[in-house]
mmCIF file of C-alpha atoms in Angstrom:
data_model
loop_
_atom_site.group_PDB
_atom_site.id
_atom_site.type_symbol
_atom_site.label_atom_id
_atom_site.label_comp_id
_atom_site.label_asym_id
_atom_site.label_seq_id
_atom_site.Cartn_x
_atom_site.Cartn_y
_atom_site.Cartn_z
ATOM 1 C CA MET A 1 0.000 0.000 0.000
ATOM 2 C CA LYS A 2 1.315 3.422 -0.935
ATOM 3 C CA GLU A 3 2.368 5.426 2.105
ATOM 4 C CA SER A 4 1.118 8.946 2.664
ATOM 5 C CA LYS A 5 3.350 11.999 2.696
ATOM 6 C CA ILE A 6 2.941 12.235 6.466
ATOM 7 C CA GLU A 7 3.960 8.596 6.937
ATOM 8 C CA TYR A 8 6.981 9.112 4.684
ATOM 9 C CA GLU A 9 8.089 12.194 6.616
ATOM 10 C CA GLU A 10 7.633 10.381 9.929
ATOM 11 C CA LEU A 11 9.747 7.486 8.650
ATOM 12 C CA MET A 12 12.531 9.811 7.506
ATOM 13 C CA SER A 13 12.402 11.748 10.766
ATOM 14 C CA GLY A 14 12.578 8.539 12.778
ATOM 15 C CA ILE A 15 15.638 7.285 10.898
ATOM 16 C CA ASP A 16 17.299 10.694 11.256
ATOM 17 C CA GLU A 17 16.671 10.695 14.992
ATOM 18 C CA SER A 18 18.000 7.158 15.445
ATOM 19 C CA LEU A 19 21.099 7.972 13.419
ATOM 20 C CA ASP A 20 21.767 11.191 15.331
ATOM 21 C CA ASN A 21 21.434 9.336 18.635
ATOM 22 C CA TYR A 22 23.828 6.634 17.460
ATOM 23 C CA ILE A 23 26.383 9.185 16.245
ATOM 24 C CA GLY A 24 26.177 10.916 19.607
ATOM 25 C CA GLU A 25 26.967 7.634 21.353
ATOM 26 C CA VAL A 26 29.865 6.426 19.215
ATOM 27 C CA SER A 27 31.397 9.684 18.001
ATOM 28 C CA PRO A 28 33.577 10.399 21.081
ATOM 29 C CA ASN A 29 35.297 6.993 20.974
ATOM 30 C CA PHE A 30 35.504 7.119 17.185
ATOM 31 C CA LYS A 31 37.243 10.499 17.230
ATOM 32 C CA ALA A 32 39.533 9.444 20.073
ATOM 33 C CA THR A 33 40.657 6.354 18.165
ATOM 34 C CA ILE A 34 41.366 8.349 14.998
ATOM 35 C CA GLU A 35 43.296 10.962 16.968
ATOM 36 C CA ASP A 36 45.328 8.247 18.679
ATOM 37 C CA ILE A 37 46.144 6.598 15.343
ATOM 38 C CA ARG A 38 47.338 9.854 13.828
ATOM 39 C CA GLN A 39 49.406 10.870 16.841
ATOM 40 C CA ASN A 40 51.106 7.480 17.159
ATOM 41 C CA ASN A 41 51.940 7.319 13.438
ATOM 42 C CA GLU A 42 52.342 10.998 12.616
ATOM 43 C CA ARG A 43 55.860 10.715 11.179
ATOM 44 C CA VAL A 44 55.210 7.917 8.724
ATOM 45 C CA LEU A 45 51.744 9.118 7.717
ATOM 46 C CA SER A 46 53.054 12.609 6.965
ATOM 47 C CA GLN A 47 55.803 11.136 4.763
ATOM 48 C CA LEU A 48 53.267 8.945 2.985
ATOM 49 C CA LEU A 49 51.116 11.976 2.197
ATOM 50 C CA LYS A 50 54.207 13.917 1.131
ATOM 51 C CA THR A 51 55.098 11.109 -1.260
ATOM 52 C CA TYR A 52 51.680 11.380 -2.868
ATOM 53 C CA TYR A 53 52.174 15.136 -3.297
ATOM 54 C CA LEU A 54 55.545 14.486 -4.925
ATOM 55 C CA SER A 55 53.913 12.080 -7.386
ATOM 56 C CA SER A 56 51.286 14.684 -8.171
ATOM 57 C CA MET A 57 53.941 17.364 -8.650
ATOM 58 C CA LEU A 58 55.880 15.153 -11.054
ATOM 59 C CA VAL A 59 52.755 14.352 -13.068
ATOM 60 C CA ASP A 60 52.130 18.091 -13.401
ATOM 61 C CA ASP A 61 55.682 19.389 -13.841
ATOM 62 C CA PHE A 62 58.040 16.643 -15.041
ATOM 63 C CA ASP A 63 58.776 16.715 -18.748
ATOM 64 C CA PHE A 64 57.425 13.308 -19.736
ATOM 65 C CA PRO A 65 57.800 12.605 -23.476
ATOM 66 C CA SER A 66 54.692 13.505 -25.433
ATOM 67 C CA ASP A 67 54.922 10.367 -27.621
ATOM 68 C CA GLU A 68 51.734 8.343 -27.306
ATOM 69 C CA VAL A 69 53.695 5.146 -26.731
ATOM 70 C CA TYR A 70 54.708 6.411 -23.265
ATOM 71 C CA GLN A 71 51.099 6.907 -22.199
ATOM 72 C CA GLY A 72 51.075 3.583 -20.368
ATOM 73 C CA ILE A 73 53.992 4.573 -18.153
ATOM 74 C CA LYS A 74 52.344 7.872 -17.260
ATOM 75 C CA VAL A 75 49.099 6.081 -16.430
ATOM 76 C CA LEU A 76 50.880 3.598 -14.156
ATOM 77 C CA PHE A 77 52.864 6.398 -12.525
ATOM 78 C CA SER A 78 49.632 8.270 -11.769
ATOM 79 C CA LYS A 79 47.948 5.088 -10.551
ATOM 80 C CA ALA A 80 50.763 4.492 -8.074
ATOM 81 C CA GLY A 81 50.275 8.015 -6.745
ATOM 82 C CA PHE A 82 46.531 7.512 -6.276
ATOM 83 C CA SER A 83 47.139 4.184 -4.509
ATOM 84 C CA THR A 84 49.582 5.920 -2.163
ATOM 85 C CA LEU A 85 46.969 8.561 -1.340
ATOM 86 C CA GLY A 86 44.365 5.852 -0.791
ATOM 87 C CA ILE A 87 46.656 3.961 1.589
ATOM 88 C CA TYR A 88 47.343 7.163 3.516
ATOM 89 C CA SER A 89 43.617 7.919 3.786
ATOM 90 C CA CYS A 90 42.802 4.395 4.984
ATOM 91 C CA LEU A 91 45.616 4.163 7.528
ATOM 92 C CA SER A 92 44.869 7.642 8.883
ATOM 93 C CA ASN A 93 41.395 6.408 9.723
ATOM 94 C CA GLY A 94 42.242 2.931 10.998
ATOM 95 C CA VAL A 95 40.859 1.143 7.937
ATOM 96 C CA ILE A 96 43.601 -1.450 7.790
ATOM 97 C CA THR A 97 42.193 -4.232 5.609
ATOM 98 C CA GLU A 98 41.371 -1.792 2.796
ATOM 99 C CA ALA A 99 44.840 -0.237 3.093
ATOM 100 C CA SER A 100 46.301 -3.716 2.677
ATOM 101 C CA SER A 101 44.260 -4.258 -0.493
ATOM 102 C CA LEU A 102 45.515 -0.941 -1.884
ATOM 103 C CA LEU A 103 49.080 -1.921 -0.995
ATOM 104 C CA ARG A 104 48.633 -5.056 -3.091
ATOM 105 C CA THR A 105 47.394 -2.869 -5.974
ATOM 106 C CA LEU A 106 50.384 -0.544 -5.520
ATOM 107 C CA PHE A 107 52.744 -3.511 -5.649
ATOM 108 C CA GLU A 108 51.133 -4.870 -8.831
ATOM 109 C CA THR A 109 51.545 -1.419 -10.395
ATOM 110 C CA LYS A 110 55.196 -1.394 -9.400
ATOM 111 C CA VAL A 111 55.682 -4.857 -10.951
ATOM 112 C CA ASN A 112 54.155 -3.669 -14.231
ATOM 113 C CA ILE A 113 56.455 -0.633 -14.233
ATOM 114 C CA HIS A 114 59.466 -2.864 -13.549
ATOM 115 C CA LEU A 115 58.488 -5.247 -16.342
ATOM 116 C CA LEU A 116 57.969 -2.429 -18.847
ATOM 117 C CA LEU A 117 61.277 -0.732 -18.093
ATOM 118 C CA GLN A 118 63.379 -3.870 -17.648
ATOM 119 C CA ASP A 119 64.086 -4.500 -21.340
ATOM 120 C CA ASP A 120 62.728 -3.839 -24.847
ATOM 121 C CA THR A 121 60.663 -1.025 -23.353
ATOM 122 C CA LEU A 122 59.048 0.401 -26.477
ATOM 123 C CA ASN A 123 57.738 -2.972 -27.665
ATOM 124 C CA ARG A 124 56.500 -3.823 -24.179
ATOM 125 C CA LEU A 125 54.772 -0.469 -23.947
ATOM 126 C CA SER A 126 52.991 -1.248 -27.204
ATOM 127 C CA LEU A 127 51.787 -4.527 -25.719
ATOM 128 C CA TYR A 128 50.595 -2.733 -22.601
ATOM 129 C CA ASN A 129 48.872 0.102 -24.469
ATOM 130 C CA ASN A 130 47.177 -2.204 -26.990
ATOM 131 C CA PHE A 131 45.835 -4.351 -24.169
ATOM 132 C CA LYS A 132 43.031 -1.791 -23.769
ATOM 133 C CA THR A 133 41.710 -2.923 -27.145
ATOM 134 C CA ILE A 134 41.894 -6.559 -26.047
ATOM 135 C CA THR A 135 39.876 -5.932 -22.886
ATOM 136 C CA LYS A 136 37.288 -3.827 -24.737
ATOM 137 C CA HIS A 137 36.873 -6.569 -27.335
ATOM 138 C CA ASN A 138 36.524 -9.138 -24.565
ATOM 139 C CA HIS A 139 33.691 -7.087 -23.050
ATOM 140 C CA LEU A 140 32.099 -6.736 -26.470
ATOM 141 C CA GLN A 141 32.108 -10.503 -26.992
ATOM 142 C CA SER A 142 30.622 -11.056 -23.549
ATOM 143 C CA TYR A 143 27.763 -8.619 -24.154
ATOM 144 C CA GLU A 144 27.147 -9.963 -27.669
ATOM 145 C CA LYS A 145 26.768 -13.450 -26.197
ATOM 146 C CA LYS A 146 24.371 -12.178 -23.527
ATOM 147 C CA MET A 147 22.285 -10.484 -26.208
ATOM 148 C CA ALA A 148 22.271 -13.630 -28.363
ATOM 149 C CA ASP A 149 21.194 -15.707 -25.339
ATOM 150 C CA GLY A 150 18.382 -13.297 -24.556
ATOM 151 C CA GLU A 151 19.966 -12.118 -21.310
ATOM 152 C CA LEU A 152 20.487 -8.576 -22.608
ATOM 153 C CA SER A 153 18.210 -6.427 -24.724
ATOM 154 C CA GLU A 154 19.384 -4.748 -27.899
ATOM 155 C CA GLU A 155 18.628 -1.377 -26.298
ATOM 156 C CA SER A 156 20.850 -2.151 -23.310
ATOM 157 C CA PHE A 157 23.611 -3.382 -25.601
ATOM 158 C CA GLU A 158 23.495 -0.169 -27.601
ATOM 159 C CA ALA A 159 23.552 1.861 -24.385
ATOM 160 C CA PHE A 160 26.758 0.134 -23.314
ATOM 161 C CA PHE A 161 28.515 0.635 -26.660
ATOM 162 C CA HIS A 162 26.896 3.799 -28.036
ATOM 163 C CA ASP A 163 30.210 5.693 -28.067
ATOM 164 C CA ILE A 164 32.284 2.868 -29.587
ATOM 165 C CA ASP A 165 32.780 2.118 -33.268
ATOM 166 C CA ILE A 166 32.263 -1.635 -33.014
ATOM 167 C CA GLN A 167 33.620 -2.486 -36.457
ATOM 168 C CA SER A 168 36.729 -0.392 -35.821
ATOM 169 C CA LEU A 169 37.212 -2.162 -32.486
ATOM 170 C CA LYS A 170 36.938 -5.564 -34.161
ATOM 171 C CA ASP A 171 39.397 -4.544 -36.883
ATOM 172 C CA SER A 172 41.893 -3.285 -34.309
ATOM 173 C CA TYR A 173 41.532 -6.495 -32.343
ATOM 174 C CA GLU A 174 42.241 -8.635 -35.404
ATOM 175 C CA SER A 175 45.418 -6.659 -36.103
ATOM 176 C CA ILE A 176 46.940 -7.249 -32.634
ATOM 177 C CA LYS A 177 45.368 -10.453 -31.284
ATOM 178 C CA ASP A 178 48.392 -12.626 -32.124
ATOM 179 C CA ASP A 179 50.383 -10.751 -29.466
ATOM 180 C CA TYR A 180 48.114 -12.122 -26.733
ATOM 181 C CA HIS A 181 47.155 -15.553 -25.458
ATOM 182 C CA PRO A 182 45.094 -17.392 -28.124
ATOM 183 C CA THR A 183 42.506 -18.681 -25.641
ATOM 184 C CA TYR A 184 42.626 -16.097 -22.857
ATOM 185 C CA PRO A 185 43.824 -12.907 -24.535
ATOM 186 C CA ALA A 186 42.376 -10.608 -21.857
ATOM 187 C CA ASN A 187 44.079 -12.438 -18.990
ATOM 188 C CA HIS A 188 47.388 -10.515 -19.049
ATOM 189 C CA TRP A 189 49.124 -8.102 -21.381
ATOM 190 C CA ALA A 190 52.596 -9.703 -21.022
ATOM 191 C CA TRP A 191 51.890 -13.182 -22.451
ATOM 192 C CA LYS A 192 54.050 -12.607 -25.549
ATOM 193 C CA ILE A 193 57.113 -11.851 -23.405
ATOM 194 C CA TYR A 194 57.002 -15.280 -21.773
ATOM 195 C CA LYS A 195 55.158 -17.383 -24.362
ATOM 196 C CA ASP A 196 58.219 -19.582 -25.015
ATOM 197 C CA GLU A 197 58.474 -20.403 -21.296
ATOM 198 C CA ARG A 198 54.843 -20.714 -20.292
ATOM 199 C CA ASN A 199 51.800 -21.958 -22.180
ATOM 200 C CA GLN A 200 49.347 -20.249 -19.837
ATOM 201 C CA PRO A 201 49.064 -16.472 -19.370
ATOM 202 C CA PRO A 202 51.612 -15.296 -16.780
ATOM 203 C CA ASN A 203 50.365 -14.692 -13.256
ATOM 204 C CA MET A 204 51.796 -12.280 -10.699
ATOM 205 C CA ARG A 205 53.885 -14.901 -8.897
ATOM 206 C CA PHE A 206 55.480 -16.095 -12.139
ATOM 207 C CA ILE A 207 56.320 -12.541 -13.240
ATOM 208 C CA CYS A 208 57.793 -11.696 -9.836
ATOM 209 C CA ASP A 209 59.971 -14.817 -10.034
ATOM 210 C CA LYS A 210 61.226 -13.743 -13.464
ATOM 211 C CA LEU A 211 61.940 -10.200 -12.260
ATOM 212 C CA GLY A 212 63.727 -11.261 -9.083
ATOM 213 C CA LEU A 213 60.886 -9.949 -6.912
ATOM 214 C CA SER A 214 59.879 -13.229 -5.267
ATOM 215 C CA ASP A 215 60.743 -12.013 -1.761
ATOM 216 C CA ASP A 216 58.711 -8.843 -2.275
ATOM 217 C CA TYR A 217 55.802 -10.898 -3.597
ATOM 218 C CA ARG A 218 55.789 -13.163 -0.549
ATOM 219 C CA LYS A 219 56.100 -10.197 1.802
ATOM 220 C CA ILE A 220 53.260 -8.207 0.235
ATOM 221 C CA PHE A 221 50.821 -11.054 -0.347
ATOM 222 C CA GLY A 222 51.680 -12.644 2.990
ATOM 223 C CA LEU A 223 51.034 -9.358 4.778
ATOM 224 C CA HIS A 224 47.789 -8.912 2.865
ATOM 225 C CA SER A 225 46.621 -12.379 3.845
ATOM 226 C CA SER A 226 47.583 -11.967 7.508
ATOM 227 C CA THR A 227 45.916 -8.552 7.648
ATOM 228 C CA ILE A 228 42.688 -9.854 6.153
ATOM 229 C CA HIS A 229 42.518 -12.959 8.319
ATOM 230 C CA SER A 230 44.220 -11.911 11.560
ATOM 231 C CA ASN A 231 42.234 -12.597 14.718
ATOM 232 C CA PRO A 232 42.664 -9.122 16.289
ATOM 233 C CA ILE A 233 40.938 -7.502 13.314
ATOM 234 C CA ILE A 234 38.072 -9.985 13.359
ATOM 235 C CA GLU A 235 37.742 -9.551 17.119
ATOM 236 C CA ASN A 236 37.781 -5.785 16.704
ATOM 237 C CA MET A 237 34.772 -6.052 14.373
ATOM 238 C CA MET A 238 32.736 -7.791 17.087
ATOM 239 C CA THR A 239 30.740 -6.034 19.782
ATOM 240 C CA HIS A 240 30.456 -7.354 23.332
ATOM 241 C CA ASP A 241 27.296 -9.251 22.413
ATOM 242 C CA GLY A 242 28.891 -10.979 19.417
ATOM 243 C CA ASN A 243 27.481 -8.816 16.651
ATOM 244 C CA LEU A 244 29.504 -7.292 13.849
ATOM 245 C CA SER A 245 30.505 -3.647 14.078
ATOM 246 C CA ILE A 246 32.366 -1.257 11.772
ATOM 247 C CA VAL A 247 34.902 0.768 13.723
ATOM 248 C CA PRO A 248 38.385 2.203 13.106
ATOM 249 C CA PHE A 249 41.192 0.016 14.377
ATOM 250 C CA ASN A 250 44.530 1.075 15.867
ATOM 251 C CA SER A 251 47.233 -1.518 15.246
ATOM 252 C CA GLU A 252 50.992 -1.900 14.956
ATOM 253 C CA ASN A 253 50.295 -3.023 11.384
ATOM 254 C CA ILE A 254 49.666 0.628 10.500
ATOM 255 C CA LEU A 255 53.384 1.401 10.763
ATOM 256 C CA ARG A 256 54.308 -1.743 8.861
ATOM 257 C CA LEU A 257 51.836 -1.121 6.039
ATOM 258 C CA ALA A 258 52.817 2.544 5.764
ATOM 259 C CA CYS A 259 56.556 1.833 5.610
ATOM 260 C CA ILE A 260 56.192 -0.912 3.012
ATOM 261 C CA SER A 261 53.943 1.406 1.004
ATOM 262 C CA LEU A 262 56.561 4.156 1.186
ATOM 263 C CA ASP A 263 59.222 1.764 -0.065
ATOM 264 C CA ILE A 264 57.161 0.510 -3.012
ATOM 265 C CA SER A 265 55.874 3.952 -3.958
ATOM 266 C CA TRP A 266 59.355 5.432 -3.986
ATOM 267 C CA LYS A 267 60.795 2.556 -6.018
ATOM 268 C CA SER A 268 58.093 3.193 -8.618
ATOM 269 C CA ILE A 269 58.813 6.927 -8.671
ATOM 270 C CA VAL A 270 62.571 6.533 -8.932
ATOM 271 C CA SER A 271 62.468 3.834 -11.620
ATOM 272 C CA VAL A 272 60.161 5.850 -13.889
ATOM 273 C CA ILE A 273 61.947 9.185 -13.491
ATOM 274 C CA SER A 274 65.381 7.541 -13.850
ATOM 275 C CA TYR A 275 64.314 6.022 -17.162
ATOM 276 C CA PHE A 276 63.688 9.488 -18.592
ATOM 277 C CA ASP A 277 66.240 11.522 -16.586
ATOM 278 C CA GLU A 278 69.014 9.557 -14.908
ATOM 279 C CA ASN A 279 70.434 12.477 -12.918
ATOM 280 C CA TYR A 280 67.068 13.560 -11.550
ATOM 281 C CA GLY A 281 66.265 9.956 -10.722
ATOM 282 C CA GLU A 282 69.509 9.640 -8.765
ATOM 283 C CA GLY A 283 68.613 12.725 -6.758
ATOM 284 C CA LEU A 284 65.156 11.359 -6.012
ATOM 285 C CA SER A 285 66.703 8.062 -4.939
ATOM 286 C CA LYS A 286 68.805 9.856 -2.334
ATOM 287 C CA TYR A 287 65.784 11.832 -1.201
ATOM 288 C CA SER A 288 63.787 8.616 -0.845
ATOM 289 C CA ASP A 289 66.369 7.350 1.666
ATOM 290 C CA TYR A 290 65.869 10.561 3.641
ATOM 291 C CA VAL A 291 62.081 10.172 3.536
ATOM 292 C CA PHE A 292 62.261 6.561 4.706
ATOM 293 C CA VAL A 293 64.484 7.478 7.656
ATOM 294 C CA GLN A 294 62.152 10.343 8.585
ATOM 295 C CA GLY A 295 59.051 8.192 8.466
ATOM 296 C CA CYS A 296 60.219 4.709 9.374
ATOM 297 C CA VAL A 297 63.072 5.186 11.821
ATOM 298 C CA GLU A 298 61.327 2.761 14.195
ATOM 299 C CA PHE A 299 60.399 0.223 11.515
#
């Protein structure tokens, strides 16, 4: 039965009142926890934020080549900066599991940068840049199948692809598809690099092994797993009566996550800038040591 305007307003008012009462109850402890987190980790959190600002400054001011082939590097460089900001924002508010997920993303970005700059950079950049076409074509095939199976209307299909020249996309795909896995082309952009060593598309562990980053892989993914599944975090999400709760969490893992994030973020910055300007990259490398000491002297 359709509710009246008065009933609707009473419902909204009731929810507002309940929410305001709840905020009044939890806000003092919430604010105290956040303040404690920021005071205890002020040094490392400030350096993490400063690192994001440096990334932003370099995106704005550094003379990256204008050639389109380098677009992938600039995108990854920017992505690393955004991940760093996200980690800072999460850790500053005691949101540790999400910070750990962003750290994993930051590490994967760093691995892609390392792989691109390791050798044969221009050809690898072409593989990386063209991978956008592969993923778009993969989505196109998926939606075409849904439409053929009656799971998607023609109107919805056209809404999804109204700004894409479908024939041009298919032509572009045909011209580059041999550079990607024949069965799972959208699985990973780097298949061609390792196709003589591995029949399946490369996964993150395999690539890290090839790049000499196995220890980093184990450290990052091990930390992510322990952060997600650690008992203190699960216990912290439980109220005294056994119900789930969403609250900020102060933990020694904040320092650990922040320092590892600083290390990965700076390695990404230095490797990219050094590729284009060796002297500037060397200066940034020295500065990164200074930043790490300032933020992670206790780590």
